[in-house]
PDB file of C-alpha atoms in Angstrom:
ATOM      1  CA  UNK A   1      99.415  79.175  76.575  1.00 59.00           C
ATOM      2  CA  UNK A   2      97.840  82.390  77.889  1.00 77.00           C
ATOM      3  CA  UNK A   3      99.056  81.465  81.380  1.00 90.00           C
ATOM      4  CA  UNK A   4     102.655  81.344  80.184  1.00 91.00           C
ATOM      5  CA  UNK A   5     102.185  84.606  78.270  1.00 94.00           C
ATOM      6  CA  UNK A   6     100.812  86.316  81.372  1.00 94.00           C
ATOM      7  CA  UNK A   7     103.711  85.092  83.492  1.00 95.00           C
ATOM      8  CA  UNK A   8     106.218  86.280  80.891  1.00 96.00           C
ATOM      9  CA  UNK A   9     104.560  89.718  80.637  1.00 96.00           C
ATOM     10  CA  UNK A  10     104.516  90.080  84.419  1.00 95.00           C
ATOM     11  CA  UNK A  11     108.237  89.260  84.522  1.00 96.00           C
ATOM     12  CA  UNK A  12     109.013  91.755  81.753  1.00 96.00           C
ATOM     13  CA  UNK A  13     106.965  94.439  83.503  1.00 96.00           C
ATOM     14  CA  UNK A  14     108.833  93.853  86.750  1.00 96.00           C
ATOM     15  CA  UNK A  15     112.159  94.141  84.884  1.00 95.00           C
ATOM     16  CA  UNK A  16     111.074  97.383  83.181  1.00 95.00           C
ATOM     17  CA  UNK A  17     110.012  98.771  86.557  1.00 94.00           C
ATOM     18  CA  UNK A  18     113.339  97.899  88.180  1.00 95.00           C
ATOM     19  CA  UNK A  19     115.506  99.001  85.229  1.00 94.00           C
ATOM     20  CA  UNK A  20     113.559 101.419  83.025  1.00 92.00           C
ATOM     21  CA  UNK A  21     115.294 102.439  79.782  1.00 94.00           C
ATOM     22  CA  UNK A  22     115.964 106.180  79.470  1.00 94.00           C
ATOM     23  CA  UNK A  23     113.063 108.078  77.960  1.00 94.00           C
ATOM     24  CA  UNK A  24     110.624 105.164  78.020  1.00 96.00           C
ATOM     25  CA  UNK A  25     107.695 104.382  80.312  1.00 95.00           C
ATOM     26  CA  UNK A  26     105.594 101.286  79.709  1.00 96.00           C
ATOM     27  CA  UNK A  27     103.047  99.438  81.796  1.00 96.00           C
ATOM     28  CA  UNK A  28      99.859  97.411  81.492  1.00 97.00           C
ATOM     29  CA  UNK A  29      96.749  99.546  81.069  1.00 95.00           C
ATOM     30  CA  UNK A  30      95.419  97.980  84.269  1.00 91.00           C
ATOM     31  CA  UNK A  31      96.167  95.052  86.552  1.00 85.00           C
ATOM     32  CA  UNK A  32      93.265  93.091  85.103  1.00 89.00           C
ATOM     33  CA  UNK A  33      94.734  92.973  81.590  1.00 91.00           C
ATOM     34  CA  UNK A  34      98.467  92.471  81.110  1.00 94.00           C
ATOM     35  CA  UNK A  35      97.917  91.985  77.361  1.00 97.00           C
ATOM     36  CA  UNK A  36      97.350  95.730  76.705  1.00 97.00           C
ATOM     37  CA  UNK A  37     100.094  98.198  77.577  1.00 98.00           C
ATOM     38  CA  UNK A  38     100.405 101.957  77.401  1.00 97.00           C
ATOM     39  CA  UNK A  39     103.760 103.546  76.651  1.00 97.00           C
ATOM     40  CA  UNK A  40     105.306 106.982  76.607  1.00 97.00           C
ATOM     41  CA  UNK A  41     108.356 107.352  74.407  1.00 97.00           C
ATOM     42  CA  UNK A  42     110.524 110.455  74.480  1.00 96.00           C
ATOM     43  CA  UNK A  43     111.911 111.456  71.107  1.00 96.00           C
ATOM     44  CA  UNK A  44     115.627 110.676  70.849  1.00 96.00           C
ATOM     45  CA  UNK A  45     118.091 113.526  71.446  1.00 95.00           C
ATOM     46  CA  UNK A  46     119.709 115.155  68.412  1.00 95.00           C
ATOM     47  CA  UNK A  47     116.809 114.163  66.133  1.00 96.00           C
ATOM     48  CA  UNK A  48     113.852 116.058  64.753  1.00 95.00           C
ATOM     49  CA  UNK A  49     111.693 114.228  67.331  1.00 96.00           C
ATOM     50  CA  UNK A  50     113.814 115.293  70.339  1.00 95.00           C
ATOM     51  CA  UNK A  51     111.856 116.277  73.458  1.00 92.00           C
ATOM     52  CA  UNK A  52     108.542 115.021  72.086  1.00 95.00           C
ATOM     53  CA  UNK A  53     106.564 112.660  74.291  1.00 96.00           C
ATOM     54  CA  UNK A  54     104.744 110.144  72.139  1.00 97.00           C
ATOM     55  CA  UNK A  55     102.045 107.883  73.613  1.00 97.00           C
ATOM     56  CA  UNK A  56     101.601 104.400  72.195  1.00 98.00           C
ATOM     57  CA  UNK A  57      99.861 101.106  72.897  1.00 98.00           C
ATOM     58  CA  UNK A  58     101.171  97.579  72.660  1.00 98.00           C
ATOM     59  CA  UNK A  59      98.724  94.684  72.257  1.00 98.00           C
ATOM     60  CA  UNK A  60     100.072  91.236  73.054  1.00 97.00           C
ATOM     61  CA  UNK A  61      98.627  88.037  71.598  1.00 96.00           C
ATOM     62  CA  UNK A  62      97.548  85.188  73.855  1.00 95.00           C
ATOM     63  CA  UNK A  63     100.480  83.094  72.579  1.00 95.00           C
ATOM     64  CA  UNK A  64     103.133  85.719  73.401  1.00 95.00           C
ATOM     65  CA  UNK A  65     106.136  85.358  73.084  1.00 96.00           C
ATOM     66  CA  UNK A  66     105.654  82.893  70.224  1.00 94.00           C
ATOM     67  CA  UNK A  67     103.899  85.616  68.216  1.00 95.00           C
ATOM     68  CA  UNK A  68     104.836  89.300  68.192  1.00 96.00           C
ATOM     69  CA  UNK A  69     102.737  92.049  69.722  1.00 97.00           C
ATOM     70  CA  UNK A  70     101.286  94.921  67.713  1.00 98.00           C
ATOM     71  CA  UNK A  71     102.273  98.483  68.481  1.00 98.00           C
ATOM     72  CA  UNK A  72     100.466 101.688  67.563  1.00 98.00           C
ATOM     73  CA  UNK A  73     101.169 105.308  68.387  1.00 98.00           C
ATOM     74  CA  UNK A  74      98.041 107.011  69.706  1.00 97.00           C
ATOM     75  CA  UNK A  75      99.153 110.479  68.607  1.00 95.00           C
ATOM     76  CA  UNK A  76      99.895 111.937  65.194  1.00 93.00           C
ATOM     77  CA  UNK A  77     103.340 110.913  64.057  1.00 95.00           C
ATOM     78  CA  UNK A  78     104.613 111.588  60.532  1.00 96.00           C
ATOM     79  CA  UNK A  79     107.359 109.028  59.984  1.00 97.00           C
ATOM     80  CA  UNK A  80     108.400 106.673  57.165  1.00 97.00           C
ATOM     81  CA  UNK A  81     107.922 103.562  59.326  1.00 96.00           C
ATOM     82  CA  UNK A  82     104.613 104.482  60.924  1.00 97.00           C
ATOM     83  CA  UNK A  83     101.327 103.992  59.089  1.00 97.00           C
ATOM     84  CA  UNK A  84      98.871 106.892  59.054  1.00 95.00           C
ATOM     85  CA  UNK A  85      96.762 105.106  61.696  1.00 96.00           C
ATOM     86  CA  UNK A  86      99.788 104.942  64.039  1.00 97.00           C
ATOM     87  CA  UNK A  87     100.761 101.287  63.520  1.00 97.00           C
ATOM     88  CA  UNK A  88     104.495 100.731  63.816  1.00 97.00           C
ATOM     89  CA  UNK A  89     106.199  98.888  60.968  1.00 94.00           C
ATOM     90  CA  UNK A  90     109.592  97.517  61.995  1.00 93.00           C
ATOM     91  CA  UNK A  91     111.150  94.114  61.423  1.00 90.00           C
ATOM     92  CA  UNK A  92     111.186  93.088  65.083  1.00 92.00           C
ATOM     93  CA  UNK A  93     107.350  93.190  65.092  1.00 93.00           C
ATOM     94  CA  UNK A  94     106.941  91.058  61.954  1.00 88.00           C
ATOM     95  CA  UNK A  95     105.910  87.416  62.348  1.00 86.00           C
ATOM     96  CA  UNK A  96     108.776  84.953  62.735  1.00 83.00           C
ATOM     97  CA  UNK A  97     110.161  83.036  59.799  1.00 81.00           C
ATOM     98  CA  UNK A  98     111.085  83.944  56.277  1.00 72.00           C
ATOM     99  CA  UNK A  99     109.893  87.216  54.768  1.00 72.00           C
ATOM    100  CA  UNK A 100     107.627  86.443  51.791  1.00 72.00           C
ATOM    101  CA  UNK A 101     108.985  89.547  50.014  1.00 70.00           C
ATOM    102  CA  UNK A 102     112.601  88.587  50.690  1.00 65.00           C
ATOM    103  CA  UNK A 103     113.405  92.012  52.154  1.00 75.00           C
ATOM    104  CA  UNK A 104     114.096  90.924  55.748  1.00 73.00           C
ATOM    105  CA  UNK A 105     116.109  87.993  57.014  1.00 76.00           C
ATOM    106  CA  UNK A 106     114.465  85.710  59.539  1.00 79.00           C
ATOM    107  CA  UNK A 107     116.976  86.911  62.162  1.00 80.00           C
ATOM    108  CA  UNK A 108     115.612  90.472  61.831  1.00 85.00           C
ATOM    109  CA  UNK A 109     112.041  89.375  62.476  1.00 86.00           C
ATOM    110  CA  UNK A 110     110.274  88.459  65.720  1.00 91.00           C
ATOM    111  CA  UNK A 111     111.563  85.627  67.854  1.00 92.00           C
ATOM    112  CA  UNK A 112     110.578  84.571  71.381  1.00 93.00           C
ATOM    113  CA  UNK A 113     113.900  85.860  72.752  1.00 92.00           C
ATOM    114  CA  UNK A 114     112.755  89.432  72.068  1.00 93.00           C
ATOM    115  CA  UNK A 115     111.199  91.447  74.880  1.00 95.00           C
ATOM    116  CA  UNK A 116     109.101  94.530  75.496  1.00 96.00           C
ATOM    117  CA  UNK A 117     112.273  96.453  76.295  1.00 96.00           C
ATOM    118  CA  UNK A 118     113.919  95.406  72.999  1.00 95.00           C
ATOM    119  CA  UNK A 119     110.801  96.430  71.085  1.00 96.00           C
ATOM    120  CA  UNK A 120     110.714  99.853  72.710  1.00 96.00           C
ATOM    121  CA  UNK A 121     114.434 100.434  72.181  1.00 96.00           C
ATOM    122  CA  UNK A 122     114.011  99.402  68.528  1.00 95.00           C
ATOM    123  CA  UNK A 123     111.200 101.933  68.144  1.00 97.00           C
ATOM    124  CA  UNK A 124     113.368 104.701  69.638  1.00 96.00           C
ATOM    125  CA  UNK A 125     116.104 103.714  67.189  1.00 95.00           C
ATOM    126  CA  UNK A 126     113.579 103.772  64.342  1.00 96.00           C
ATOM    127  CA  UNK A 127     112.511 107.293  65.313  1.00 96.00           C
ATOM    128  CA  UNK A 128     116.153 108.390  65.152  1.00 95.00           C
ATOM    129  CA  UNK A 129     116.991 106.568  61.926  1.00 95.00           C
ATOM    130  CA  UNK A 130     114.003 105.862  59.672  1.00 95.00           C
ATOM    131  CA  UNK A 131     114.214 103.111  57.081  1.00 91.00           C
ATOM    132  CA  UNK A 132     112.900 104.944  54.042  1.00 89.00           C
ATOM    133  CA  UNK A 133     113.454 101.893  51.818  1.00 87.00           C
ATOM    134  CA  UNK A 134     110.703  99.965  53.599  1.00 84.00           C
ATOM    135  CA  UNK A 135     108.092 102.649  54.043  1.00 90.00           C
ATOM    136  CA  UNK A 136     104.773 102.306  55.814  1.00 94.00           C
ATOM    137  CA  UNK A 137     104.105 105.968  54.985  1.00 96.00           C
ATOM    138  CA  UNK A 138     105.351 106.591  51.445  1.00 96.00           C
ATOM    139  CA  UNK A 139     104.803 110.366  51.653  1.00 96.00           C
ATOM    140  CA  UNK A 140     106.909 110.606  54.807  1.00 97.00           C
ATOM    141  CA  UNK A 141     109.653 108.469  53.264  1.00 96.00           C
ATOM    142  CA  UNK A 142     109.700 110.576  50.104  1.00 96.00           C
ATOM    143  CA  UNK A 143     109.868 113.794  52.114  1.00 97.00           C
ATOM    144  CA  UNK A 144     112.578 112.324  54.395  1.00 96.00           C
ATOM    145  CA  UNK A 145     114.704 111.675  51.281  1.00 96.00           C
ATOM    146  CA  UNK A 146     113.884 114.732  49.188  1.00 97.00           C
ATOM    147  CA  UNK A 147     112.928 117.604  51.517  1.00 97.00           C
ATOM    148  CA  UNK A 148     114.437 117.108  54.952  1.00 96.00           C
ATOM    149  CA  UNK A 149     113.769 120.728  55.945  1.00 96.00           C
ATOM    150  CA  UNK A 150     110.025 120.299  55.419  1.00 97.00           C
ATOM    151  CA  UNK A 151     110.081 116.896  57.137  1.00 97.00           C
ATOM    152  CA  UNK A 152     111.828 118.445  60.154  1.00 95.00           C
ATOM    153  CA  UNK A 153     109.250 121.269  60.277  1.00 95.00           C
ATOM    154  CA  UNK A 154     106.414 118.728  60.389  1.00 96.00           C
ATOM    155  CA  UNK A 155     108.237 116.734  63.080  1.00 95.00           C
ATOM    156  CA  UNK A 156     108.854 119.902  65.109  1.00 94.00           C
ATOM    157  CA  UNK A 157     105.143 120.733  65.049  1.00 94.00           C
ATOM    158  CA  UNK A 158     104.282 117.177  66.126  1.00 93.00           C
ATOM    159  CA  UNK A 159     106.722 117.497  69.035  1.00 93.00           C
ATOM    160  CA  UNK A 160     105.153 120.853  69.978  1.00 92.00           C
ATOM    161  CA  UNK A 161     101.705 119.282  69.807  1.00 91.00           C
ATOM    162  CA  UNK A 162     102.719 116.485  72.219  1.00 89.00           C
ATOM    163  CA  UNK A 163     103.966 119.156  74.643  1.00 89.00           C
ATOM    164  CA  UNK A 164     100.862 121.378  74.198  1.00 89.00           C
ATOM    165  CA  UNK A 165     103.012 124.210  72.819  1.00 88.00           C
ATOM    166  CA  UNK A 166     101.928 126.582  70.048  1.00 88.00           C
ATOM    167  CA  UNK A 167     102.741 125.311  66.575  1.00 82.00           C
ATOM    168  CA  UNK A 168     105.554 126.951  64.650  1.00 78.00           C
ATOM    169  CA  UNK A 169     104.774 128.771  61.423  1.00 68.00           C
ATOM    170  CA  UNK A 170     105.327 126.587  58.372  1.00 53.00           C
TER     171      UNK A 170
END
């Protein structure tokens, strides 16, 4: 199975190289291991994350694309759908099949027709429009709902940090 996964990842990498999505760079960490990728995601325009450059890693299982990869931001990112350790929590990265909690439909979850590009575009969309009803970071979700000004200040400082700019006064 790992042979098929490697071939699929090589094909997806070639496609991303030929037609990169705006604001996204992604590639294997090195040519010896196509199962670990590094990414740079630019914060979506007209959002509190605009202009930030957020590094992340994607780890693919040996049975990819039957099982979803795992994605983790390697920088600080205060967001309702990102755990404190940087792990991304979105439906497209959840194991295929029925959701044991009944929150997601099986069509929202991982399927082998998904791709690295679709994952990355979903993450950009998540940055722009958090799902505060399914929070990985409850404090961020609560602040997103109840104190958007403070949330935006935190996001602005995270963007500044990614660009090595001085932090704004809180």
